[in-house]
Each structure stands twice: as structure tokens, then as C-alpha cells.
């Protein structure tokens, strides 16, 4: 976490179990959708896991979005429950008023009875939704994309087969959970027994000290260009995942020449294809397709 607080798998799992128990008690389960409108902290990660443990699909809402967009996501996403927190509730009173969506506060989740997800068996189909993300709307009205468990499992299996276990020991989790790259940044390391380093955004990488041990970063070319122009990349970073925009050969050259990065991957995939659908290992003057 960017405040240098560390959490173990045991602590994360216990918190996720408490949240899952509360959500199940409020009706969450397979084919149900749970909105998550929380500030960026480890509790956000625990809540994502808690929703999945309850068998439901999560629908992320960024507290910084305009209220009209948040209302659209709640309505178009067919959200059954909404998990929020006191600070957000105070800033978005109109959004959180009314009876169309049941509210579950962060305090309610904290007060859940201790329990294990193993004691709350739930059957989820591979085709049941794991999450619903809304597109940017750059080519029309924003649309909700429902992504099933089976394609997320496929993504994580691909990542585990292509990259070494050590590659996941220090993944920078900098992407908003409203964008699908966050699925790789969060669940990639967790599925491999790795470690994620949670920050507000990619540029906050510069605020971390060497003890953070970030090995893998993912971002868009424009953000990488800005970072290289203003900051020095930590020497611990050895992998760079670049997606979202065209990656120029000039930027590839800069990454290799100005940082300690050993591997640059040029990746692409719309939300509908579960994060990445194609990619290549970029080297100066050379492209080797890695598939997906």
C-alpha cells in the first residue's frame, strides 16, 4: 500500500470472508450484482474478493466520477447492493439516497461475524459474471460489459504460464478498478502467491521507496512518457506492460535505455476480451509475438 502498511494473505482473506458473510446475509449470490463505491485502499481489494466469495459480480463505481455517470452505472448495471463508506456517502448524498438499491456500509462489513468462506458454500457457473465494467463511451453511450468467471480464469492461467512466479513479487496496482487492467494487476499476483503494491495512480510510483520492491508495472504510453520525462524509474522494475494506446518504437528504446527494465510487452484488448487479447514482447528493433 502507498502508506507502507503491509497486509498478509491471512488478513486479506479474513476481511474478505467477513464482507462476503454480510453480503450473503443481504441477498448477494450468483447472478446478483454488487456495486462498490469506495476510496482506494486495501479495504477496496478485500471488498472485491468478498463479492466474489459471495458468488456475486462486482460493479465498480469511482467516487470521483460525476454523479450522473454513477447513477447511470447503478441503473444500467442492475446493481442489487451497493457497498460504500462514510466519506463517500457524505460527498454523494443524492446518489446514495432512495430505495432502489440496498446500501451496505463499510461499517456493516467491518461488524460481520468472523467466518470462513468454506462454511458458506456457493456454486458459481463458469459463465456467471465475475464483474461488470462500463466502457468509456468514446464511441457512443457507455455500455456495461459483463465478464464471466471462465475468461478471467483463462487470463490468470495465461499469465501464470508465461511469467515466472518471481515476476509477480511486486506488481504495481495503479489502475482504477473501473478499468479492466486492474483485474490483471490485482488478481494476477494474488493467484500466483505474489505481492501487489497498491498506489493511487501510476505516477505515484515515484513516491515509493526502494523497500516497496516493485518489479512489474503496467500503464499507457502517454503516462510512461510523462513519467520518464519527470522521474527516474526505480531500479527494481524489470517488466513493463504497455497497453491502451499505440506503443512507438521510440518509447520502447527510451524504456530500455533509461531504465533497468529487461522486458517490455506491448498488449492490447478491449474490455469485452477480458483485459488482454493479443500482445508482443518488444525489443529494440525486434517484435516476437507471445499470443493469448
Short mmCIF file of C-alpha atoms in Angstrom, two decimals:
data_model
loop_
_atom_site.label_atom_id
_atom_site.label_comp_id
_atom_site.label_asym_id
_atom_site.label_seq_id
_atom_site.Cartn_x
_atom_site.Cartn_y
_atom_site.Cartn_z
CA UNK A 1 0.00 0.00 0.00
CA UNK A 2 1.32 3.52 -0.66
CA UNK A 3 1.21 4.31 3.07
CA UNK A 4 3.74 1.48 3.65
CA UNK A 5 1.20 -0.65 5.54
CA UNK A 6 1.57 -4.34 4.79
CA UNK A 7 -1.19 -6.96 4.86
CA UNK A 8 -0.83 -10.72 4.77
CA UNK A 9 -2.91 -13.17 2.77
CA UNK A 10 -4.45 -14.33 6.07
CA UNK A 11 -5.57 -10.81 6.98
CA UNK A 12 -6.91 -10.13 3.49
CA UNK A 13 -8.80 -13.43 3.40
CA UNK A 14 -10.33 -12.88 6.86
CA UNK A 15 -11.57 -9.44 5.85
CA UNK A 16 -12.95 -10.75 2.56
CA UNK A 17 -14.77 -13.52 4.45
CA UNK A 18 -16.41 -11.00 6.78
CA UNK A 19 -17.57 -8.92 3.84
CA UNK A 20 -18.81 -12.00 1.97
CA UNK A 21 -20.81 -13.09 5.01
CA UNK A 22 -22.52 -9.74 5.31
CA UNK A 23 -23.29 -9.60 1.60
CA UNK A 24 -24.72 -13.11 1.61
CA UNK A 25 -26.94 -12.14 4.53
CA UNK A 26 -28.21 -9.21 2.45
CA UNK A 27 -29.03 -11.40 -0.53
CA UNK A 28 -25.84 -11.38 -2.61
CA UNK A 29 -25.11 -14.52 -4.60
CA UNK A 30 -24.77 -15.92 -8.13
CA UNK A 31 -26.21 -13.68 -10.85
CA UNK A 32 -26.50 -10.80 -8.37
CA UNK A 33 -24.53 -7.58 -8.85
CA UNK A 34 -22.87 -5.63 -6.07
CA UNK A 35 -21.79 -2.04 -6.66
CA UNK A 36 -18.56 -0.95 -4.96
CA UNK A 37 -18.07 2.78 -4.39
CA UNK A 38 -15.03 3.00 -2.12
CA UNK A 39 -11.88 5.06 -1.90
CA UNK A 40 -8.66 3.31 -2.91
CA UNK A 41 -7.29 1.25 -0.02
CA UNK A 42 -6.72 -2.37 0.96
CA UNK A 43 -10.39 -2.49 2.04
CA UNK A 44 -11.30 -1.99 -1.61
CA UNK A 45 -9.26 -5.08 -2.55
CA UNK A 46 -10.87 -7.06 0.29
CA UNK A 47 -14.33 -5.97 -0.87
CA UNK A 48 -13.69 -7.13 -4.46
CA UNK A 49 -12.70 -10.53 -3.07
CA UNK A 50 -15.65 -10.53 -0.69
CA UNK A 51 -18.11 -10.01 -3.52
CA UNK A 52 -16.56 -12.87 -5.49
CA UNK A 53 -16.56 -15.12 -2.41
CA UNK A 54 -20.28 -14.38 -2.02
CA UNK A 55 -20.75 -15.64 -5.58
CA UNK A 56 -21.86 -12.27 -6.93
CA UNK A 57 -20.38 -9.97 -9.58
CA UNK A 58 -18.81 -6.66 -8.65
CA UNK A 59 -19.66 -3.39 -10.39
CA UNK A 60 -17.05 -0.73 -9.55
CA UNK A 61 -18.00 2.94 -9.23
CA UNK A 62 -15.28 5.56 -8.89
CA UNK A 63 -16.22 8.10 -6.15
CA UNK A 64 -14.59 10.77 -8.33
CA UNK A 65 -16.98 10.23 -11.25
CA UNK A 66 -19.75 12.79 -11.89
CA UNK A 67 -22.93 11.83 -10.09
CA UNK A 68 -24.81 11.44 -13.38
CA UNK A 69 -22.38 8.74 -14.53
CA UNK A 70 -22.60 6.95 -11.20
CA UNK A 71 -26.39 6.95 -11.41
CA UNK A 72 -26.19 5.55 -14.94
CA UNK A 73 -23.91 2.72 -13.81
CA UNK A 74 -26.21 1.86 -10.91
CA UNK A 75 -29.25 1.78 -13.17
CA UNK A 76 -27.79 0.21 -16.32
CA UNK A 77 -25.72 -2.24 -14.29
CA UNK A 78 -28.80 -3.59 -12.48
CA UNK A 79 -26.99 -3.21 -9.17
CA UNK A 80 -28.73 -5.06 -6.32
CA UNK A 81 -26.50 -3.96 -3.44
CA UNK A 82 -24.09 -1.06 -3.01
CA UNK A 83 -21.08 -1.12 -0.71
CA UNK A 84 -19.90 2.37 0.19
CA UNK A 85 -18.27 4.27 3.06
CA UNK A 86 -18.90 7.28 5.25
CA UNK A 87 -16.68 9.73 3.35
CA UNK A 88 -18.24 8.84 0.01
CA UNK A 89 -21.75 8.94 1.46
CA UNK A 90 -21.12 12.48 2.68
CA UNK A 91 -19.89 13.64 -0.75
CA UNK A 92 -22.61 11.95 -2.80
CA UNK A 93 -25.81 12.30 -0.77
CA UNK A 94 -28.14 12.26 -3.77
CA UNK A 95 -26.55 9.15 -5.25
CA UNK A 96 -26.92 7.26 -2.01
CA UNK A 97 -30.50 8.35 -1.30
CA UNK A 98 -33.53 6.31 -2.25
CA UNK A 99 -34.68 2.72 -2.00
CA UNK A 100 -33.90 1.42 -5.49
CA UNK A 101 -30.59 -0.05 -4.35
CA UNK A 102 -29.89 -1.61 -0.96
CA UNK A 103 -26.95 0.02 0.81
CA UNK A 104 -24.29 -1.90 2.74
CA UNK A 105 -21.88 0.38 4.56
CA UNK A 106 -18.24 -0.31 5.23
CA UNK A 107 -19.04 -0.28 8.96
CA UNK A 108 -21.62 -3.05 8.48
CA UNK A 109 -18.99 -5.14 6.71
CA UNK A 110 -16.48 -4.49 9.49
CA UNK A 111 -19.03 -5.72 12.04
CA UNK A 112 -19.65 -9.02 10.25
CA UNK A 113 -19.29 -12.15 12.32
CA UNK A 114 -15.97 -13.89 11.81
CA UNK A 115 -16.29 -16.81 9.45
CA UNK A 116 -14.74 -18.72 6.62
CA UNK A 117 -15.96 -18.74 3.05
CA UNK A 118 -15.55 -22.53 3.24
CA UNK A 119 -18.51 -22.54 5.62
CA UNK A 120 -20.62 -20.57 3.15
CA UNK A 121 -20.66 -22.89 0.13
CA UNK A 122 -21.82 -21.29 -3.09
CA UNK A 123 -21.93 -22.74 -6.58
CA UNK A 124 -20.99 -20.38 -9.38
CA UNK A 125 -21.18 -21.34 -13.04
CA UNK A 126 -18.12 -20.62 -15.22
CA UNK A 127 -20.45 -18.48 -17.30
CA UNK A 128 -21.72 -16.46 -14.33
CA UNK A 129 -20.47 -12.87 -14.30
CA UNK A 130 -17.42 -12.07 -12.18
CA UNK A 131 -17.60 -8.33 -12.78
CA UNK A 132 -19.34 -5.70 -14.89
CA UNK A 133 -17.28 -2.79 -16.23
CA UNK A 134 -18.59 0.19 -18.13
CA UNK A 135 -16.80 1.41 -21.24
CA UNK A 136 -15.59 4.99 -21.57
CA UNK A 137 -18.28 5.80 -24.09
CA UNK A 138 -15.75 7.16 -26.58
CA UNK A 139 -17.72 5.59 -29.44
CA UNK A 140 -21.20 6.13 -28.06
CA UNK A 141 -23.16 5.76 -24.83
CA UNK A 142 -21.16 3.89 -22.13
CA UNK A 143 -22.08 0.21 -22.09
CA UNK A 144 -21.79 -2.30 -19.30
CA UNK A 145 -19.67 -5.34 -20.18
CA UNK A 146 -20.40 -8.48 -18.16
CA UNK A 147 -17.28 -10.67 -17.92
CA UNK A 148 -17.69 -14.34 -16.87
CA UNK A 149 -15.52 -16.27 -14.46
CA UNK A 150 -14.20 -18.61 -17.13
CA UNK A 151 -12.49 -15.86 -19.13
CA UNK A 152 -10.92 -14.36 -16.01
CA UNK A 153 -9.58 -17.80 -15.08
CA UNK A 154 -8.22 -18.13 -18.62
CA UNK A 155 -6.43 -14.78 -18.29
CA UNK A 156 -4.85 -15.76 -14.97
CA UNK A 157 -3.82 -19.18 -16.30
CA UNK A 158 -2.18 -17.48 -19.29
CA UNK A 159 -0.31 -15.07 -17.04
CA UNK A 160 0.84 -17.88 -14.76
CA UNK A 161 2.13 -19.93 -17.68
CA UNK A 162 4.01 -17.08 -19.35
CA UNK A 163 5.60 -15.32 -16.42
CA UNK A 164 7.80 -16.58 -13.63
CA UNK A 165 6.48 -16.66 -10.06
CA UNK A 166 9.07 -14.04 -9.11
CA UNK A 167 7.65 -11.65 -11.70
CA UNK A 168 4.55 -11.33 -9.52
CA UNK A 169 6.50 -10.46 -6.39
CA UNK A 170 5.85 -6.74 -6.53
CA UNK A 171 3.15 -5.82 -9.06
CA UNK A 172 2.20 -2.15 -9.09
CA UNK A 173 -1.59 -1.93 -8.72
CA UNK A 174 -2.13 1.58 -10.03
CA UNK A 175 -5.11 1.28 -12.40
CA UNK A 176 -8.61 2.26 -11.28
CA UNK A 177 -10.83 -0.77 -10.64
CA UNK A 178 -13.21 0.77 -13.18
CA UNK A 179 -10.74 -0.29 -15.91
CA UNK A 180 -10.01 -3.90 -16.78
CA UNK A 181 -6.21 -3.72 -16.45
CA UNK A 182 -6.88 -3.65 -12.70
CA UNK A 183 -8.06 -7.26 -12.98
CA UNK A 184 -4.57 -8.33 -14.04
CA UNK A 185 -2.81 -6.05 -11.54
CA UNK A 186 -4.85 -7.30 -8.57
CA UNK A 187 -5.74 -10.91 -9.26
CA UNK A 188 -2.58 -11.73 -11.23
CA UNK A 189 -0.25 -11.58 -8.21
CA UNK A 190 -2.87 -12.93 -5.78
CA UNK A 191 -3.43 -16.00 -7.97
CA UNK A 192 0.31 -16.70 -8.03
CA UNK A 193 1.03 -16.15 -4.35
CA UNK A 194 2.71 -12.87 -5.23
CA UNK A 195 2.54 -9.36 -3.84
CA UNK A 196 0.74 -6.28 -5.08
CA UNK A 197 1.77 -2.72 -4.26
CA UNK A 198 -1.31 -0.51 -4.15
CA UNK A 199 -0.95 3.14 -5.20
CA UNK A 200 -3.35 5.88 -6.28
CA UNK A 201 -2.07 6.07 -9.84
CA UNK A 202 0.98 5.20 -11.93
CA UNK A 203 2.76 8.50 -11.28
CA UNK A 204 2.77 7.72 -7.54
CA UNK A 205 5.41 5.11 -8.32
CA UNK A 206 7.90 7.94 -7.82
CA UNK A 207 6.80 8.30 -4.17
CA UNK A 208 7.68 4.72 -3.22
CA UNK A 209 10.99 3.94 -1.59
CA UNK A 210 13.22 1.05 -2.58
CA UNK A 211 11.69 -1.24 0.06
CA UNK A 212 8.47 -1.40 -2.00
CA UNK A 213 10.31 -3.68 -4.42
CA UNK A 214 8.09 -3.06 -7.45
CA UNK A 215 9.03 -5.48 -10.26
CA UNK A 216 6.17 -5.19 -12.74
CA UNK A 217 4.35 -2.04 -13.85
CA UNK A 218 1.52 -1.59 -16.34
CA UNK A 219 0.45 1.70 -17.85
CA UNK A 220 -0.35 3.55 -21.09
CA UNK A 221 2.35 5.06 -23.35
CA UNK A 222 1.41 8.67 -22.53
CA UNK A 223 1.77 8.07 -18.78
CA UNK A 224 5.07 6.23 -19.27
CA UNK A 225 6.39 9.11 -21.40
CA UNK A 226 5.42 11.66 -18.74
CA UNK A 227 7.00 9.58 -16.01
CA UNK A 228 10.29 9.12 -17.84
CA UNK A 229 10.47 12.85 -18.52
CA UNK A 230 9.93 13.80 -14.88
CA UNK A 231 11.09 10.89 -12.73
CA UNK A 232 13.58 8.06 -12.53
CA UNK A 233 12.19 4.55 -12.76
CA UNK A 234 13.04 2.51 -9.62
CA UNK A 235 15.84 0.07 -10.38
CA UNK A 236 13.72 -2.81 -9.06
CA UNK A 237 11.32 -2.58 -12.02
CA UNK A 238 12.21 -5.24 -14.58
CA UNK A 239 8.94 -5.68 -16.54
CA UNK A 240 6.76 -3.06 -18.21
CA UNK A 241 3.29 -3.81 -19.62
CA UNK A 242 2.19 -1.10 -22.02
CA UNK A 243 -1.38 -1.04 -23.35
CA UNK A 244 -4.28 1.24 -24.23
CA UNK A 245 -2.51 3.33 -26.87
CA UNK A 246 -0.10 2.71 -29.77
CA UNK A 247 3.40 1.98 -28.47
CA UNK A 248 6.06 3.69 -30.57
CA UNK A 249 9.48 2.24 -31.24
CA UNK A 250 10.98 5.44 -29.84
CA UNK A 251 9.30 4.87 -26.45
CA UNK A 252 10.44 1.25 -26.41
CA UNK A 253 14.01 2.48 -26.98
CA UNK A 254 13.65 5.00 -24.15
CA UNK A 255 12.39 2.42 -21.68
CA UNK A 256 15.31 0.11 -22.38
CA UNK A 257 17.94 2.85 -22.42
CA UNK A 258 16.74 4.97 -19.47
CA UNK A 259 15.56 2.30 -17.01
CA UNK A 260 16.56 -1.11 -15.66
CA UNK A 261 13.56 -2.75 -17.37
CA UNK A 262 14.55 -6.02 -19.03
CA UNK A 263 11.27 -6.84 -20.80
CA UNK A 264 8.67 -4.60 -22.44
CA UNK A 265 5.32 -6.06 -23.51
CA UNK A 266 3.03 -4.32 -25.97
CA UNK A 267 -0.50 -5.50 -25.14
CA UNK A 268 -3.99 -4.90 -26.45
CA UNK A 269 -7.52 -5.98 -25.60
CA UNK A 270 -10.96 -4.38 -25.29
CA UNK A 271 -12.98 -4.85 -22.12
CA UNK A 272 -15.08 -7.50 -23.87
CA UNK A 273 -11.99 -9.70 -24.32
CA UNK A 274 -11.01 -9.77 -20.63
CA UNK A 275 -8.07 -7.38 -20.39
CA UNK A 276 -5.59 -8.69 -22.98
CA UNK A 277 -6.36 -10.46 -26.23
CA UNK A 278 -3.04 -10.09 -28.02
CA UNK A 279 0.47 -8.91 -27.32
CA UNK A 280 4.13 -8.94 -28.25
CA UNK A 281 7.46 -8.89 -26.49
CA UNK A 282 9.04 -5.67 -27.73
CA UNK A 283 12.77 -5.33 -28.01
CA UNK A 284 14.75 -2.64 -29.80
CA UNK A 285 14.21 -3.39 -33.47
CA UNK A 286 12.54 -6.73 -32.80
CA UNK A 287 8.98 -7.98 -32.15
CA UNK A 288 8.23 -11.54 -31.04
CA UNK A 289 4.55 -12.47 -30.72
CA UNK A 290 3.60 -14.02 -27.38
CA UNK A 291 -0.07 -14.78 -28.11
CA UNK A 292 -3.00 -15.12 -25.73
#
